[in-house]
CSV table of C-alpha atoms in Angstrom, one decimal:
chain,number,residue,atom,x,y,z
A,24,UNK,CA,-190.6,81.1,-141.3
A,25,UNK,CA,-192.1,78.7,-139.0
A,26,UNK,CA,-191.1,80.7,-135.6
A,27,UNK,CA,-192.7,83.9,-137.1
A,28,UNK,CA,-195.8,81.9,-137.5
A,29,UNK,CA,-195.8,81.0,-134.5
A,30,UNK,CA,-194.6,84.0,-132.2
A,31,UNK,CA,-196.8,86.5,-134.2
A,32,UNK,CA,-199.9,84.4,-133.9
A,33,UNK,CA,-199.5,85.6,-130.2
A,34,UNK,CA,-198.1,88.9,-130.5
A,35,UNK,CA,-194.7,88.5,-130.3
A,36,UNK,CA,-191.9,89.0,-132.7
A,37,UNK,CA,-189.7,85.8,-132.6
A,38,UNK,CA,-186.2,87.2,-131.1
A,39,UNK,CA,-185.7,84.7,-128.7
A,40,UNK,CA,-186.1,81.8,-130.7
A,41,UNK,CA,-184.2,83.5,-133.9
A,42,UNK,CA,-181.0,84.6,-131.4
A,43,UNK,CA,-181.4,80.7,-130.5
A,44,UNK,CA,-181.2,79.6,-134.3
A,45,UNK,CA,-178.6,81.4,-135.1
A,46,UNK,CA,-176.4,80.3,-132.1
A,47,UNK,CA,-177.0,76.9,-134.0
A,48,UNK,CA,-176.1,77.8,-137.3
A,49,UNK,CA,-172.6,79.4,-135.6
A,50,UNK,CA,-173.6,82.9,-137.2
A,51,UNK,CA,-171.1,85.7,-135.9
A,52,UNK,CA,-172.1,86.4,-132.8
A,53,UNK,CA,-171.7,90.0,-133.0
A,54,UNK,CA,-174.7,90.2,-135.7
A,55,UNK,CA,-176.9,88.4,-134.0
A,56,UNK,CA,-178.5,91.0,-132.2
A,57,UNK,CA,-179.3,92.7,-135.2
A,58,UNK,CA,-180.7,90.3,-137.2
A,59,UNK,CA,-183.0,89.1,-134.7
A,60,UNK,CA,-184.1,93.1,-133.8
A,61,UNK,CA,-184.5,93.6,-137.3
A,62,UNK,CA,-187.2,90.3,-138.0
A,63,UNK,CA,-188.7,91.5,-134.3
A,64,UNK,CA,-189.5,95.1,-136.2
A,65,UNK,CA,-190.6,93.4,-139.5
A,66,UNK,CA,-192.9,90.9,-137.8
A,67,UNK,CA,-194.5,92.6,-135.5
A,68,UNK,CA,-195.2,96.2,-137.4
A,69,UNK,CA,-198.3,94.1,-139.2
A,70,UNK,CA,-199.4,92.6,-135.6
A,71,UNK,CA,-199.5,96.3,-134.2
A,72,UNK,CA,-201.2,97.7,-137.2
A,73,UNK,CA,-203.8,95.0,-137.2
A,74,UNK,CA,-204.7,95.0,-133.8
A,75,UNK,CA,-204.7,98.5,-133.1
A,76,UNK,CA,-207.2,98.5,-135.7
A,77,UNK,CA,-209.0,96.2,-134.2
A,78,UNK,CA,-209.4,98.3,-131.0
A,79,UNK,CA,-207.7,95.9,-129.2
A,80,UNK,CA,-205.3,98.8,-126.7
A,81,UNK,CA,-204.6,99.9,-123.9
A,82,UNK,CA,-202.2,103.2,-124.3
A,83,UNK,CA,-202.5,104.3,-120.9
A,84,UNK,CA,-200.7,101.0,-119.6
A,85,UNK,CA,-198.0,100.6,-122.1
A,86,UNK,CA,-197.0,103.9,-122.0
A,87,UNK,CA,-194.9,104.1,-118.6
A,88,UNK,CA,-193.1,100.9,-120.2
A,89,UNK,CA,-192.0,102.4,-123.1
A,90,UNK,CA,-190.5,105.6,-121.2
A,91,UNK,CA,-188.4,103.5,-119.4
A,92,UNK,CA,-187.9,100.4,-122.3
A,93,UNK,CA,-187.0,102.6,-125.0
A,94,UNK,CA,-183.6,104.6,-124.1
A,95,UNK,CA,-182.5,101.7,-121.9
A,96,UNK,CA,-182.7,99.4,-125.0
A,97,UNK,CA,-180.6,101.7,-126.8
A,98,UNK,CA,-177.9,101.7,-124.2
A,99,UNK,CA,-177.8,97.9,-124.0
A,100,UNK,CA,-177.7,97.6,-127.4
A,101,UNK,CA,-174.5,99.9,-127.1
A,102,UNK,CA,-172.7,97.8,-124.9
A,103,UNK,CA,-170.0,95.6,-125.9
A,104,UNK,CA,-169.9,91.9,-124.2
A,105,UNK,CA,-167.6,89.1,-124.9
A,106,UNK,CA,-168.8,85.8,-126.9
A,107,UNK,CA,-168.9,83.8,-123.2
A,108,UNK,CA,-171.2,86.1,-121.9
A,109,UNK,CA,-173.6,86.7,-123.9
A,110,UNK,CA,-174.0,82.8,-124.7
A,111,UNK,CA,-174.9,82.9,-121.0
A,112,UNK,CA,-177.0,85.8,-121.2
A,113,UNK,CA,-178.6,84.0,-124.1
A,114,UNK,CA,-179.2,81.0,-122.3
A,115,UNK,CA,-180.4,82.8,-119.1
A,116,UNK,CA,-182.8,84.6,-121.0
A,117,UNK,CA,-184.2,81.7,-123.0
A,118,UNK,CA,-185.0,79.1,-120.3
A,119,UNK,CA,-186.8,82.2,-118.6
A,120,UNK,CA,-189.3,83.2,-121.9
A,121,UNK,CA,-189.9,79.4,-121.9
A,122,UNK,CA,-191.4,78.8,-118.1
A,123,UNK,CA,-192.9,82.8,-119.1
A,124,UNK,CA,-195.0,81.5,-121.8
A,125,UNK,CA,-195.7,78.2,-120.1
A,126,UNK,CA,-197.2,80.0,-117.5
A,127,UNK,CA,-198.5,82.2,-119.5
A,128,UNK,CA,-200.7,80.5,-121.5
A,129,UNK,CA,-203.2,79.3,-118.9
A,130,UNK,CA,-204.2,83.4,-118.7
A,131,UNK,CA,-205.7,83.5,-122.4
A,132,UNK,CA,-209.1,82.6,-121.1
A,133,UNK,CA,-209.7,83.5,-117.6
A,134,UNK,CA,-213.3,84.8,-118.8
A,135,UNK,CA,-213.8,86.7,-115.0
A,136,UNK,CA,-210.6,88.8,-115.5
A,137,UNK,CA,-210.6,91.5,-112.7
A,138,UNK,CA,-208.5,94.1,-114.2
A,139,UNK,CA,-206.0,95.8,-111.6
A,140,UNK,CA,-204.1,99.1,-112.1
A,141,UNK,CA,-200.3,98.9,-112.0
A,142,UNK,CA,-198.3,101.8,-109.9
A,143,UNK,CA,-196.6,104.2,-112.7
A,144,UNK,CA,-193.3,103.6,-110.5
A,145,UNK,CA,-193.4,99.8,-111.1
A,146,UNK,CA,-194.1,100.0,-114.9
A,147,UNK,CA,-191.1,102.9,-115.4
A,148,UNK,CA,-189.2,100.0,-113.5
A,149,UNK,CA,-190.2,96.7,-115.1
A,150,UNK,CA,-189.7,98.6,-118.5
A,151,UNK,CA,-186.2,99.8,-117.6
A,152,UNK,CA,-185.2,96.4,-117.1
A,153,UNK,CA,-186.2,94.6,-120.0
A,154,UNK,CA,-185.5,97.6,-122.5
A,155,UNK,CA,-182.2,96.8,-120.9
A,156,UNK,CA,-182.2,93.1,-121.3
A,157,UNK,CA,-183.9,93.8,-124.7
A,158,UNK,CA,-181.0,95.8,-126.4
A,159,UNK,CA,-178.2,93.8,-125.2
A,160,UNK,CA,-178.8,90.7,-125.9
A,161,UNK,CA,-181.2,91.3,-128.8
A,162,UNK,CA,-184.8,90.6,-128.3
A,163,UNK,CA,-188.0,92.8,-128.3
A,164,UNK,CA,-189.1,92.0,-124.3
A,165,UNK,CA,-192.3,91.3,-125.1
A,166,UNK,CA,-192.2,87.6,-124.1
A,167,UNK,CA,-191.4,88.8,-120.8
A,168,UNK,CA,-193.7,91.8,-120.6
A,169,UNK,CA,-196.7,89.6,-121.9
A,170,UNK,CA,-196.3,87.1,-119.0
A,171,UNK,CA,-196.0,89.8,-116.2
A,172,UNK,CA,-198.9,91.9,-117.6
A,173,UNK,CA,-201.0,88.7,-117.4
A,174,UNK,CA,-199.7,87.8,-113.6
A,175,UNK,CA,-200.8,91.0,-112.5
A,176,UNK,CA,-204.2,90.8,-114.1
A,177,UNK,CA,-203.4,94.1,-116.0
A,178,UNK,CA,-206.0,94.2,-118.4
A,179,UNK,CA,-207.8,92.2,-121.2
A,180,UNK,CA,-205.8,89.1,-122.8
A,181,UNK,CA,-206.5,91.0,-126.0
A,182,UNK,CA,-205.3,94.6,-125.3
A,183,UNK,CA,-202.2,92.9,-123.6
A,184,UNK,CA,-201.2,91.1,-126.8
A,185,UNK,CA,-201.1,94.8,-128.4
A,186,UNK,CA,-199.2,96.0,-125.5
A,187,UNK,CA,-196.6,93.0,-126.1
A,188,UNK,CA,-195.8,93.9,-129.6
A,189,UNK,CA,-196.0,97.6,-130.2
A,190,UNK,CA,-193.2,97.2,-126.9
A,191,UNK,CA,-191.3,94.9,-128.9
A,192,UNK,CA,-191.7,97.4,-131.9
A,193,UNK,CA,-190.6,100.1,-130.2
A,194,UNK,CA,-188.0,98.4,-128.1
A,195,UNK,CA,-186.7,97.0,-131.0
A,196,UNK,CA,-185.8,99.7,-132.9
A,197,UNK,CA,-184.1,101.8,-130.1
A,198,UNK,CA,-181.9,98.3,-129.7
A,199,UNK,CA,-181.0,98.5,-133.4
A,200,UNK,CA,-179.7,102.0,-133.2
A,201,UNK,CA,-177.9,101.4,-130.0
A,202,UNK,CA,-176.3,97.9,-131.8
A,203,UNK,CA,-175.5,100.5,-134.9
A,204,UNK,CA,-173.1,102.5,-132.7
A,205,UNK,CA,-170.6,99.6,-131.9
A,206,UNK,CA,-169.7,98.7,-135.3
A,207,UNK,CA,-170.6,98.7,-138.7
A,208,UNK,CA,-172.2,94.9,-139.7
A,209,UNK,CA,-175.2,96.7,-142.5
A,210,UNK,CA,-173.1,95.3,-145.0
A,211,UNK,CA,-172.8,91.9,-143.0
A,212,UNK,CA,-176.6,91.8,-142.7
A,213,UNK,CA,-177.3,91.9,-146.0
A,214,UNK,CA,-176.7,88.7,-146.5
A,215,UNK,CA,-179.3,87.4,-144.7
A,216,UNK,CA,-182.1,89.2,-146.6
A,217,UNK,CA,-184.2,85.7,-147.5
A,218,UNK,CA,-184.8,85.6,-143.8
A,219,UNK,CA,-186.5,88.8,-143.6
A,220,UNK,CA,-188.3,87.6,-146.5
A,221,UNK,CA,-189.4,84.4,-144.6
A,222,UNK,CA,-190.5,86.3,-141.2
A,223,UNK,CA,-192.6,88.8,-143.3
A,224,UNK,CA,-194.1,86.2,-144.4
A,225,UNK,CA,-194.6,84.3,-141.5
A,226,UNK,CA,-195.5,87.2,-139.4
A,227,UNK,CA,-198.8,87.7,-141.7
A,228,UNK,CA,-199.8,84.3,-141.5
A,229,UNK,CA,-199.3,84.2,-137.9
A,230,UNK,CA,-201.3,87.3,-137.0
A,231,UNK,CA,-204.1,86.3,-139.3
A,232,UNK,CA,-204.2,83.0,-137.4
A,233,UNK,CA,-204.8,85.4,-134.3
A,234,UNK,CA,-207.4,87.3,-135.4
A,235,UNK,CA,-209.0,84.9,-137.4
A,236,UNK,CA,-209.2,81.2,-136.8
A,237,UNK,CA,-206.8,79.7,-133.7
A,238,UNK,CA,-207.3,79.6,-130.3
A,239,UNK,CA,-204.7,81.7,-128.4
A,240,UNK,CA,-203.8,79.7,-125.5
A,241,UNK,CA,-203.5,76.7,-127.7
A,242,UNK,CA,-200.7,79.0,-129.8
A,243,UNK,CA,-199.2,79.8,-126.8
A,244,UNK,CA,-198.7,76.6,-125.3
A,245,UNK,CA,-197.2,75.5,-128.9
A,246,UNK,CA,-194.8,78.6,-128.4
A,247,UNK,CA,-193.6,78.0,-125.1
């Protein structure tokens, strides 16, 4: 509950922290992927919604992302790795979001942003790799897309945030579907229903906190 607060209240979903939790609570390691893809997709379908409304996006720049996130997150998710691995994966990937959104937060209010265009080449490649990442290990890639988007000065803080989560969206559910053709753990998940209860809510408290009252490089810094 308390990480979908605090992810969504900067557009991102929560898998990181959720795959880390459940390490903790010595869940099966096989479903982990699942269940954190799955509260990435609830959590961040309200962000999308809400701040495409708001006008805040860029579908020009997160397009070239998405054609090469989406079927590489679907592949990774259909790869099979041993427990070792992808414990080191996991750890590999977590340290790395950290320092990410460390860095990351000191780009929320750079109020003389000059906005540069990224090659189509490099965004097909970035989003390759972290669909990749994304599927196997089970995280949306937004906490690494945000960060990168914000290093090269790729447009406003605001249309990056909806560039973060509808790529975690997206990325997300191609992971699940890969994940879904290793083995069958639905009737595993279902046991963990209250916490898609918990991130739903959490999600919507979080994104109202965006749009609404907290500062975003304050709820970044708390993220990181």
């Amino acid at each position: 509950f308390i990480t979908a607060i605090l992810y969504s209240s900067v557009g991102f979903g929560g898998g990181s922290t959720y795959l880390a939790l459940l390490l903790i609570w010595d869940i099966p390691y096989y479903v982990f992927p699942v269940i954190a893809l799955l509260c990435n997709i609830i959590v961040v379908s309200g962000n999308s919604f809400n701040y495409i409304r708001a006008g805040n996006y860029n579908f020009r720049l997160l397009l070239p992302f998405l054609i090469g996130s989406i079927p590489f997150a679907f592949f990774g998710g259909s790869l099979k790795i041993d427990k070792e691995i992808f414990e080191i994966l996991l750890f590999f990937v977590l340290s790395i979001a950290g320092v990410l959104l460390l860095i990351n937060n000191k780009s929320y209010q750079d109020d003389n942003l000059i906005i540069i265009k990224i090659n189509f080449l490099y965004s097909l490649i970035i989003g390759s790799i972290l669909g990749f990442v994304s599927g196997l290990v089970g995280i949306g890639g937004g906490i690494f897309l945000s960060p990168i988007l914000f290093l090269l000065k790729a447009d406003k803080p605001q249309n990056i945030v909806t560039t973060a989560s509808i790529f975690i969206l997206l990325n997300s559910i191609s992971g699940v579907l890969g994940q879904l053709t290793k083995q069958t753990v639905l009737g595993e998940i279902i046991f963990y229903w209250p916490l898609f209860i918990c991130v739903l809510i959490g999600g919507l408290i979080g994104n109202y906190l965006n749009l609404k009252i907290l500062n975003n490089k304050i709820l970044a810094l708390t993220t990181s």
